[in-house]
CSV table of C-alpha atoms in Angstrom, one decimal:
chain,number,residue,atom,x,y,z
A,927,MET,CA,20.2,1.0,41.2
A,928,ALA,CA,21.6,2.8,38.3
A,929,ILE,CA,21.9,2.0,34.8
A,930,GLU,CA,24.3,3.1,31.8
A,931,VAL,CA,23.5,2.0,28.0
A,932,ALA,CA,26.5,1.1,26.2
A,933,SER,CA,24.7,0.4,22.9
A,934,ILE,CA,21.4,-0.6,21.2
A,935,ASP,CA,22.5,-3.1,18.6
A,936,HIS,CA,19.4,-4.3,16.8
A,937,ILE,CA,15.8,-3.5,16.8
A,938,SER,CA,13.7,-6.1,14.8
A,939,GLU,CA,10.0,-5.5,13.9
A,940,ALA,CA,9.7,-9.3,12.6
A,941,ASN,CA,10.5,-10.5,16.2
A,942,MET,CA,9.5,-7.4,18.1
A,943,GLU,CA,12.5,-7.3,20.2
A,944,TYR,CA,15.7,-5.2,20.4
A,945,THR,CA,19.2,-5.9,21.9
A,946,MET,CA,20.8,-3.7,24.4
A,947,THR,CA,24.2,-3.6,26.1
A,948,VAL,CA,24.0,-2.0,29.6
A,949,PHE,CA,26.3,-1.5,32.8
A,950,LEU,CA,24.0,-2.5,35.5
A,951,ARG,CA,25.2,-0.9,38.9
A,952,GLN,CA,23.4,-2.2,42.1
A,953,SER,CA,24.2,-0.8,45.5
A,954,TRP,CA,23.2,-2.0,49.0
A,955,HIS,CA,24.1,-1.9,52.7
A,956,ASP,CA,25.3,-5.1,54.3
A,957,ASP,CA,26.4,-4.4,58.0
A,958,ARG,CA,28.3,-7.7,58.2
A,959,LEU,CA,30.9,-6.2,55.8
A,960,SER,CA,31.6,-2.9,57.6
A,961,TYR,CA,35.1,-2.1,59.0
A,962,ASN,CA,36.7,0.7,60.9
A,963,HIS,CA,40.5,0.0,60.6
A,964,THR,CA,40.7,2.3,57.4
A,965,ASN,CA,38.9,4.8,55.6
A,966,LYS,CA,39.6,3.6,52.1
A,967,THR,CA,37.0,1.9,49.8
A,968,LEU,CA,38.3,-1.5,48.9
A,969,GLY,CA,38.2,-2.9,45.3
A,970,LEU,CA,37.4,-6.6,45.2
A,971,ASP,CA,38.3,-9.1,42.4
A,972,SER,CA,35.3,-10.8,40.6
A,973,ARG,CA,36.1,-14.0,42.4
A,974,PHE,CA,34.5,-12.5,45.4
A,975,VAL,CA,31.2,-12.3,43.8
A,976,ASP,CA,30.2,-15.8,44.7
A,977,LYS,CA,31.1,-15.4,48.4
A,978,LEU,CA,28.9,-12.4,49.0
A,979,TRP,CA,25.2,-12.1,49.1
A,980,LEU,CA,23.8,-10.4,46.0
A,981,PRO,CA,20.1,-9.4,45.2
A,982,ASP,CA,18.6,-11.7,42.8
A,983,THR,CA,17.8,-9.0,40.1
A,984,PHE,CA,16.8,-10.3,36.8
A,985,ILE,CA,15.3,-8.8,33.6
A,986,VAL,CA,11.6,-9.5,33.2
A,987,ASN,CA,11.0,-9.1,29.4
A,988,ALA,CA,14.5,-10.6,28.5
A,989,LYS,CA,14.4,-13.3,25.9
A,990,SER,CA,18.2,-14.0,26.3
A,991,ALA,CA,21.0,-12.4,28.3
A,992,TRP,CA,24.6,-13.1,29.1
A,993,PHE,CA,27.5,-11.6,30.8
A,994,HIS,CA,30.7,-10.3,29.1
A,995,ASP,CA,34.0,-12.2,30.0
A,996,VAL,CA,36.7,-10.7,27.6
A,997,THR,CA,39.3,-10.9,28.9
A,998,VAL,CA,38.1,-11.2,32.3
A,999,GLU,CA,34.5,-11.3,33.8
A,1000,ASN,CA,33.3,-7.9,33.4
A,1001,LYS,CA,32.2,-7.5,37.0
A,1002,LEU,CA,33.2,-4.9,39.8
A,1003,ILE,CA,32.9,-5.0,43.6
A,1004,ARG,CA,33.7,-2.1,45.7
A,1005,LEU,CA,33.3,-2.2,49.5
A,1006,GLN,CA,33.0,1.0,51.6
A,1007,PRO,CA,33.9,1.2,55.4
A,1008,ASN,CA,30.3,1.6,56.3
A,1009,GLY,CA,29.2,-1.7,54.8
A,1010,VAL,CA,28.0,-0.1,51.4
A,1011,ILE,CA,28.5,-2.6,48.4
A,1012,LEU,CA,28.7,-1.3,44.8
A,1013,TYR,CA,28.3,-4.3,42.3
A,1014,SER,CA,28.7,-3.5,38.6
A,1015,SER,CA,28.3,-5.8,35.7
A,1016,ARG,CA,28.1,-5.6,31.9
A,1017,ILE,CA,25.1,-7.4,30.4
A,1018,THR,CA,23.9,-7.9,26.8
A,1019,SER,CA,20.3,-8.9,26.7
A,1020,THR,CA,17.7,-9.4,23.8
A,1021,VAL,CA,14.6,-8.0,25.2
A,1022,ALA,CA,11.0,-8.1,24.0
A,1023,CYS,CA,9.2,-5.0,22.8
A,1024,ASP,CA,5.5,-5.0,22.0
A,1025,MET,CA,5.1,-2.7,18.9
A,1026,ASP,CA,2.1,-1.2,17.0
A,1027,LEU,CA,2.9,-1.1,13.5
A,1028,THR,CA,-0.3,0.4,12.3
A,1029,LYS,CA,1.4,3.5,11.3
A,1030,TYR,CA,4.5,1.9,10.0
A,1031,PRO,CA,6.8,3.5,8.8
A,1032,MET,CA,5.6,6.7,10.4
A,1033,ASP,CA,5.2,5.0,13.7
A,1034,GLU,CA,6.5,5.7,17.3
A,1035,GLN,CA,7.4,2.9,19.6
A,1036,GLU,CA,8.0,2.7,23.4
A,1037,CYS,CA,10.2,-0.1,24.8
A,1038,MET,CA,11.1,-1.1,28.0
A,1039,LEU,CA,13.6,-2.7,30.2
A,1040,ASP,CA,12.0,-4.1,33.4
A,1041,LEU,CA,14.1,-5.2,36.4
A,1042,GLU,CA,12.8,-7.1,39.3
A,1043,SER,CA,13.6,-9.3,42.2
A,1044,TYR,CA,13.0,-12.8,41.3
A,1045,GLY,CA,12.7,-14.4,44.7
A,1046,TYR,CA,12.7,-11.6,47.3
A,1047,SER,CA,9.4,-9.8,47.8
A,1048,SER,CA,8.7,-6.3,49.0
A,1049,GLU,CA,9.0,-7.4,52.5
A,1050,ASP,CA,12.5,-8.5,52.1
A,1051,ILE,CA,14.0,-6.2,49.6
A,1052,VAL,CA,13.1,-2.7,48.3
A,1053,TYR,CA,14.2,-1.3,44.9
A,1054,HIS,CA,14.8,2.4,43.9
A,1055,TRP,CA,16.5,4.3,41.4
A,1056,SER,CA,19.6,5.9,42.4
A,1057,ASP,CA,19.6,9.7,43.3
A,1058,SER,CA,22.2,10.3,40.8
A,1059,GLN,CA,20.2,8.6,38.1
A,1060,ARG,CA,18.5,11.5,36.7
A,1061,HIS,CA,19.8,11.1,33.1
A,1062,ILE,CA,21.4,7.9,31.4
A,1063,HIS,CA,24.8,8.4,30.5
A,1064,GLY,CA,25.4,7.3,26.9
A,1065,LEU,CA,21.9,7.4,25.8
A,1066,ASP,CA,21.6,10.8,24.2
A,1067,LYS,CA,24.7,9.9,22.1
A,1068,LEU,CA,23.4,6.7,20.5
A,1069,GLU,CA,22.9,6.9,16.9
A,1070,LEU,CA,20.5,4.1,15.5
A,1071,SER,CA,20.1,3.3,11.9
A,1072,GLN,CA,16.3,3.1,11.8
A,1073,PHE,CA,15.3,5.1,15.0
A,1074,THR,CA,15.9,8.2,17.0
A,1075,ILE,CA,15.4,8.2,20.8
A,1076,THR,CA,13.2,11.1,21.6
A,1077,ASP,CA,12.5,10.6,25.3
A,1078,TYR,CA,13.1,8.3,28.4
A,1079,ARG,CA,11.8,8.0,31.8
A,1080,PHE,CA,12.2,5.9,35.0
A,1081,VAL,CA,9.2,4.2,36.5
A,1082,THR,CA,9.1,2.5,39.9
A,1083,GLU,CA,6.1,0.3,40.7
A,1084,MET,CA,5.0,-2.6,42.7
A,1085,MET,CA,3.8,-5.7,41.1
A,1086,ASN,CA,1.2,-7.8,42.7
A,1087,PHE,CA,1.1,-11.5,42.1
A,1088,LYS,CA,-1.5,-13.4,44.1
A,1089,SER,CA,0.3,-16.7,44.3
A,1090,ALA,CA,3.7,-15.2,45.3
A,1091,GLY,CA,3.1,-11.6,46.9
A,1092,ARG,CA,4.2,-8.3,45.9
A,1093,PHE,CA,7.5,-7.6,44.2
A,1094,PRO,CA,9.2,-4.3,43.6
A,1095,ARG,CA,10.0,-3.3,39.9
A,1096,LEU,CA,12.2,-0.7,38.2
A,1097,SER,CA,11.3,0.0,34.5
A,1098,LEU,CA,13.5,2.1,31.9
A,1099,ARG,CA,11.0,3.2,29.3
A,1100,PHE,CA,12.2,5.0,26.1
A,1101,GLN,CA,10.5,6.4,23.1
A,1102,LEU,CA,11.7,5.6,19.6
A,1103,ARG,CA,10.7,7.5,16.5
A,1104,ARG,CA,11.4,5.8,13.1
A,1105,ASN,CA,13.5,7.4,10.5
A,1106,ARG,CA,11.5,7.8,7.3
A,1107,GLY,CA,14.3,8.8,4.9
A,1108,VAL,CA,15.2,5.0,4.1
A,1109,TYR,CA,11.6,4.0,3.4
A,1110,ILE,CA,11.0,7.2,1.2
A,1111,ILE,CA,13.9,6.2,-0.9
A,1112,GLN,CA,13.3,2.4,-1.2
A,1113,SER,CA,9.4,2.3,-1.1
A,1114,TYR,CA,7.7,5.5,-1.6
A,1115,MET,CA,9.7,6.9,-4.5
A,1116,PRO,CA,9.7,3.7,-6.5
A,1117,SER,CA,6.0,3.3,-6.1
A,1118,ILE,CA,5.5,6.9,-7.3
A,1119,LEU,CA,7.7,6.3,-10.3
A,1120,LEU,CA,5.9,3.1,-11.2
A,1121,VAL,CA,2.5,4.9,-11.1
A,1122,ALA,CA,3.8,7.6,-13.3
A,1123,MET,CA,5.2,5.1,-15.6
A,1124,SER,CA,1.8,3.6,-16.0
A,1125,TRP,CA,0.6,6.9,-17.3
A,1126,VAL,CA,2.9,6.8,-20.2
A,1127,SER,CA,0.5,4.7,-22.1
A,1128,PHE,CA,-2.2,7.3,-22.3
A,1129,TRP,CA,0.4,9.0,-24.9
A,1130,ILE,CA,0.8,5.8,-26.9
A,1131,SER,CA,-1.4,5.2,-29.8
A,1132,GLN,CA,-4.4,3.0,-29.6
A,1133,SER,CA,-3.2,1.0,-32.4
A,1134,ALA,CA,0.0,0.1,-30.7
A,1135,VAL,CA,-1.5,-2.8,-28.7
A,1136,PRO,CA,1.8,-4.7,-27.7
A,1137,ALA,CA,3.4,-1.6,-26.4
A,1138,ARG,CA,0.4,-0.5,-24.2
A,1139,VAL,CA,-0.2,-3.9,-22.9
A,1140,SER,CA,3.4,-4.8,-22.1
A,1141,LEU,CA,3.9,-1.6,-20.2
A,1142,GLY,CA,0.6,-2.1,-18.2
A,1143,ILE,CA,1.6,-5.7,-17.3
A,1144,THR,CA,5.1,-4.7,-16.5
A,1145,THR,CA,4.1,-2.0,-14.1
A,1146,VAL,CA,1.6,-4.3,-12.4
A,1147,LEU,CA,4.2,-7.1,-11.9
A,1148,THR,CA,6.9,-4.7,-10.8
A,1149,MET,CA,4.4,-3.2,-8.3
A,1150,THR,CA,3.7,-6.8,-6.9
A,1151,THR,CA,7.3,-7.6,-6.5
A,1152,LEU,CA,8.0,-4.4,-4.6
A,1153,MET,CA,5.0,-5.1,-2.2
A,1154,VAL,CA,6.2,-8.6,-1.4
A,1155,SER,CA,9.9,-7.5,-0.9
A,1156,ALA,CA,8.9,-4.7,1.5
A,1157,ARG,CA,6.7,-7.0,3.7
A,1158,SER,CA,9.4,-9.7,4.0
A,1159,SER,CA,11.1,-7.9,6.9
A,1160,LEU,CA,7.7,-7.4,8.8
A,1161,PRO,CA,5.8,-9.8,10.9
A,1162,ARG,CA,3.0,-11.6,9.5
A,1163,ALA,CA,0.4,-9.7,11.5
A,1164,SER,CA,-3.2,-9.1,10.5
A,1165,ALA,CA,-3.1,-5.3,11.2
A,1166,ILE,CA,-3.0,-3.1,8.1
A,1167,LYS,CA,0.0,-1.0,8.2
A,1168,ALA,CA,0.3,2.5,6.5
A,1169,LEU,CA,3.0,1.3,4.0
A,1170,ASP,CA,0.5,-1.5,2.9
A,1171,VAL,CA,-2.2,1.1,2.4
A,1172,TYR,CA,0.1,3.3,0.1
A,1173,PHE,CA,1.2,0.1,-1.9
A,1174,TRP,CA,-2.4,-0.8,-2.4
A,1175,ILE,CA,-3.2,2.7,-3.5
A,1176,CYS,CA,-0.3,2.6,-6.1
A,1177,TYR,CA,-1.5,-0.9,-7.1
A,1178,VAL,CA,-4.9,0.3,-7.9
A,1179,PHE,CA,-3.7,3.1,-9.9
A,1180,VAL,CA,-1.3,1.0,-11.8
A,1181,PHE,CA,-4.1,-1.6,-12.4
A,1182,ALA,CA,-6.6,1.1,-13.3
A,1183,ALA,CA,-4.4,2.3,-16.0
A,1184,LEU,CA,-4.3,-1.0,-17.7
A,1185,ILE,CA,-8.0,-1.4,-17.4
A,1186,GLU,CA,-8.5,2.1,-19.0
A,1187,TYR,CA,-6.6,0.7,-22.1
A,1188,ALA,CA,-9.0,-2.3,-22.2
A,1189,PHE,CA,-11.9,0.0,-22.0
A,1190,ALA,CA,-10.8,2.5,-24.7
A,1191,HIS,CA,-9.7,-0.4,-27.0
A,1192,TYR,CA,-13.1,-1.9,-26.5
A,1193,ASN,CA,-14.7,1.3,-27.6
A,1194,ALA,CA,-12.6,1.7,-30.7
A,1195,ASP,CA,-13.7,-1.8,-32.0
A,1196,TYR,CA,-17.2,-0.9,-31.1
A,1197,ARG,CA,-17.1,2.2,-33.3
A,1198,LEU,CA,-15.4,0.4,-36.2
A,1199,LYS,CA,-18.1,-2.3,-36.0
A,1200,GLU,CA,-20.9,0.1,-36.1
A,1201,LYS,CA,-19.4,2.0,-38.9
A,1202,ALA,CA,-19.1,-1.2,-40.8
A,1203,LYS,CA,-22.5,-2.2,-40.2
A,1204,VAL,CA,-24.0,1.0,-41.3
A,1205,LYS,CA,-22.0,0.9,-44.5
A,1206,ALA,CA,-23.2,-2.7,-45.1
A,1207,ASN,CA,-26.8,-1.5,-44.6
A,1208,LYS,CA,-26.4,1.4,-47.1
A,1209,LEU,CA,-25.1,-1.0,-49.6
A,1210,ASN,CA,-28.0,-3.5,-49.3
A,1211,SER,CA,-30.5,-0.6,-49.7
A,1212,GLU,CA,-28.8,0.7,-52.5
A,1213,SER,CA,-28.7,-2.8,-54.3
A,1214,ILE,CA,-32.5,-3.1,-53.5
A,1215,VAL,CA,-33.4,0.2,-55.4
A,1216,LYS,CA,-31.2,-0.8,-58.3
A,1217,ASN,CA,-32.9,-4.3,-58.6
A,1218,GLY,CA,-36.3,-2.3,-58.2
A,1219,LYS,CA,-35.4,0.0,-61.0
A,1220,GLN,CA,-34.4,-2.9,-63.4
A,1221,ALA,CA,-37.7,-5.0,-62.5
A,1222,MET,CA,-39.7,-1.9,-63.5
A,1223,VAL,CA,-37.8,-1.4,-66.8
A,1224,LEU,CA,-38.3,-5.0,-67.8
A,1225,PHE,CA,-42.2,-4.8,-66.7
A,1226,SER,CA,-42.5,-1.7,-69.1
A,1227,LEU,CA,-40.9,-3.4,-72.1
A,1228,SER,CA,-43.1,-6.4,-71.7
A,1229,VAL,CA,-46.2,-4.2,-71.6
A,1230,THR,CA,-45.2,-2.2,-74.7
A,1231,GLY,CA,-44.5,-5.6,-76.6
A,1232,MET,CA,-47.9,-6.7,-75.9
A,1233,ASN,CA,-49.5,-3.5,-77.0
A,1234,GLN,CA,-47.7,-3.6,-80.3
A,1235,SER,CA,-48.9,-7.2,-81.1
A,1236,VAL,CA,-52.4,-6.2,-80.4
A,1237,MET,CA,-52.0,-2.9,-82.6
A,1238,ILE,CA,-51.0,-5.2,-85.6
A,1239,SER,CA,-54.0,-7.6,-85.2
A,1240,ASN,CA,-56.7,-5.1,-84.7
A,1241,ARG,CA,-56.5,-1.4,-85.4
A,1242,HIS,CA,-59.5,-0.5,-83.7
A,1243,GLU,CA,-58.6,-2.2,-80.4
A,1244,ARG,CA,-55.3,-0.7,-80.7
A,1245,ALA,CA,-56.7,2.7,-80.8
A,1246,GLN,CA,-58.7,1.9,-77.7
A,1247,HIS,CA,-55.8,0.3,-75.9
A,1248,THR,CA,-53.4,3.3,-76.9
A,1249,SER,CA,-56.1,5.5,-75.2
A,1250,SER,CA,-56.2,3.4,-72.2
A,1251,GLU,CA,-52.3,3.1,-72.4
A,1252,ILE,CA,-51.6,6.6,-71.1
A,1253,PRO,CA,-53.3,6.2,-67.8
A,1254,GLY,CA,-51.4,2.9,-67.4
A,1255,GLU,CA,-48.0,4.7,-67.7
A,1256,GLY,CA,-49.3,7.3,-65.4
A,1257,GLY,CA,-50.2,4.7,-62.9
A,1258,ASN,CA,-46.8,3.1,-63.2
A,1259,GLU,CA,-45.1,6.5,-62.4
A,1260,GLU,CA,-47.4,6.9,-59.6
A,1261,VAL,CA,-46.3,3.4,-58.2
A,1262,GLU,CA,-42.6,4.4,-58.6
A,1263,LEU,CA,-43.1,7.6,-56.8
A,1264,ARG,CA,-44.7,5.8,-53.7
A,1265,ARG,CA,-41.9,3.5,-53.5
A,1266,ARG,CA,-39.4,6.3,-53.5
A,1267,ARG,CA,-41.1,8.0,-50.6
A,1268,SER,CA,-41.4,4.8,-48.6
A,1269,ARG,CA,-37.6,4.3,-49.2
A,1270,GLN,CA,-37.1,7.9,-47.8
A,1271,VAL,CA,-39.3,7.1,-44.9
A,1272,GLU,CA,-37.1,3.8,-44.0
A,1273,GLU,CA,-33.9,5.7,-44.5
A,1274,THR,CA,-35.2,8.4,-42.1
A,1275,LYS,CA,-36.0,5.8,-39.6
A,1276,GLU,CA,-32.6,4.2,-40.0
A,1277,GLU,CA,-30.8,7.6,-39.5
A,1278,LYS,CA,-32.9,8.3,-36.3
A,1279,LYS,CA,-32.1,4.6,-35.1
A,1280,CYS,CA,-28.5,5.2,-35.6
A,1281,CYS,CA,-28.6,8.5,-33.8
A,1282,SER,CA,-30.2,7.0,-30.7
A,1283,LYS,CA,-27.4,4.4,-30.7
A,1284,CYS,CA,-24.7,7.1,-30.9
A,1285,VAL,CA,-26.3,8.8,-27.9
A,1286,CYS,CA,-26.1,5.7,-25.6
A,1287,LYS,CA,-22.7,4.6,-27.2
A,1288,PRO,CA,-19.5,5.4,-25.0
A,1289,ILE,CA,-17.1,8.2,-25.8
A,1290,ASP,CA,-14.4,8.0,-28.4
A,1291,ALA,CA,-11.2,6.1,-27.4
A,1292,ASP,CA,-8.8,9.2,-28.0
A,1293,THR,CA,-11.2,11.1,-25.9
A,1294,ILE,CA,-10.9,8.6,-23.1
A,1295,ASP,CA,-7.0,8.8,-23.2
A,1296,ILE,CA,-7.3,12.7,-23.0
A,1297,TYR,CA,-9.4,12.5,-20.0
A,1298,ALA,CA,-7.3,9.9,-18.4
A,1299,ARG,CA,-4.0,12.2,-18.8
A,1300,ALA,CA,-5.7,14.7,-16.4
A,1301,VAL,CA,-7.9,12.6,-14.1
A,1302,PHE,CA,-5.2,10.1,-13.1
A,1303,PRO,CA,-2.5,12.5,-12.0
A,1304,PHE,CA,-5.1,14.8,-10.2
A,1305,THR,CA,-6.8,11.9,-8.5
A,1306,PHE,CA,-3.2,10.4,-7.2
A,1307,ALA,CA,-2.2,13.9,-6.0
A,1308,VAL,CA,-5.5,14.2,-3.9
A,1309,VAL,CA,-5.0,10.7,-2.5
A,1310,ASN,CA,-1.4,11.5,-1.6
A,1311,VAL,CA,-2.3,14.6,0.3
A,1312,ILE,CA,-5.0,12.7,2.2
A,1313,TYR,CA,-2.7,9.7,3.0
A,1314,TRP,CA,0.2,12.1,4.4
A,1315,VAL,CA,-2.0,14.2,6.3
A,1316,ALA,CA,-3.7,11.0,8.0
A,1317,TYR,CA,-0.6,9.3,9.1
A,1318,THR,CA,1.7,12.1,9.9
A,1319,MET,CA,-0.6,14.2,12.1
């Protein structure tokens, strides 16, 4: 048996299949058809196919197949004098190909074309590749849009079925390596640009709330759309693919940029509220001190009025009261001095309390943006190096 590949039309990851057009050439010996009146090889019309014995070869992993019949049936029969028959036909078949998409789109797949006898066991028929079938004519010249054929090999094996017996099988196995250029242009580069676009918000002022929020939400939604469109051409399998991993990496970075602004904006509002609170406490303390001074002045005036009335009524008592008035004034000054000291102690405690809050409080919002400008690109570069080394090695 020999095979020649005419074309590989379509390779589908969603259905895990490929379509191939081949020239299948089968040769066998039939003593009943030998002749000796001439040494010429006879070329017979395709109408003689139904009158000859043919091996019941079928494609094991074919989903569908058909013969070509334009402009006539694409079948060839040649009969040699010693009874050797060559039967060639042109077949197009859609064949199943199990694919491991874990490393998609940096993956390599192995697809097979299995030929086997349907009804004749190994006791009736033996299959083997032709001695001249060392290379597949036409396969090296094929150019596929998404894959490159790196290698192929021929396999002969015997299949053992308990219910039917042993059947010979011939397999053509070829290695396919996926071309990554189209995926870099359509998936990887847009994802990288979206992540870089989300970093623009780090240079926008904290007060520009609509600009930063709209930029963050736009990048997140665009990344989501890109993820959905890229998965539409893939099977709904539970396996995590390399492209999914990269999309989720980019999605996390884009979403983290949006969360960074929310965190920085919260810290900015927190600082403003703390400043307003300290200012209000300071104003309250100043008003208390001012009211205390006014009360002291009124108390002093009332005491002075009472002393003057007593001096007018009784001069002797006025002298005694005057002598006792001086210590009273000294006492008032001592009370005011104690109040000032207590206020200073309270202010010192308030300052220490505020300082302890400042230590526990998060850093300034502008400082967060400055750190993010360096941390986000550096981290993204490191993750990219790890990703490409892990999936390309």
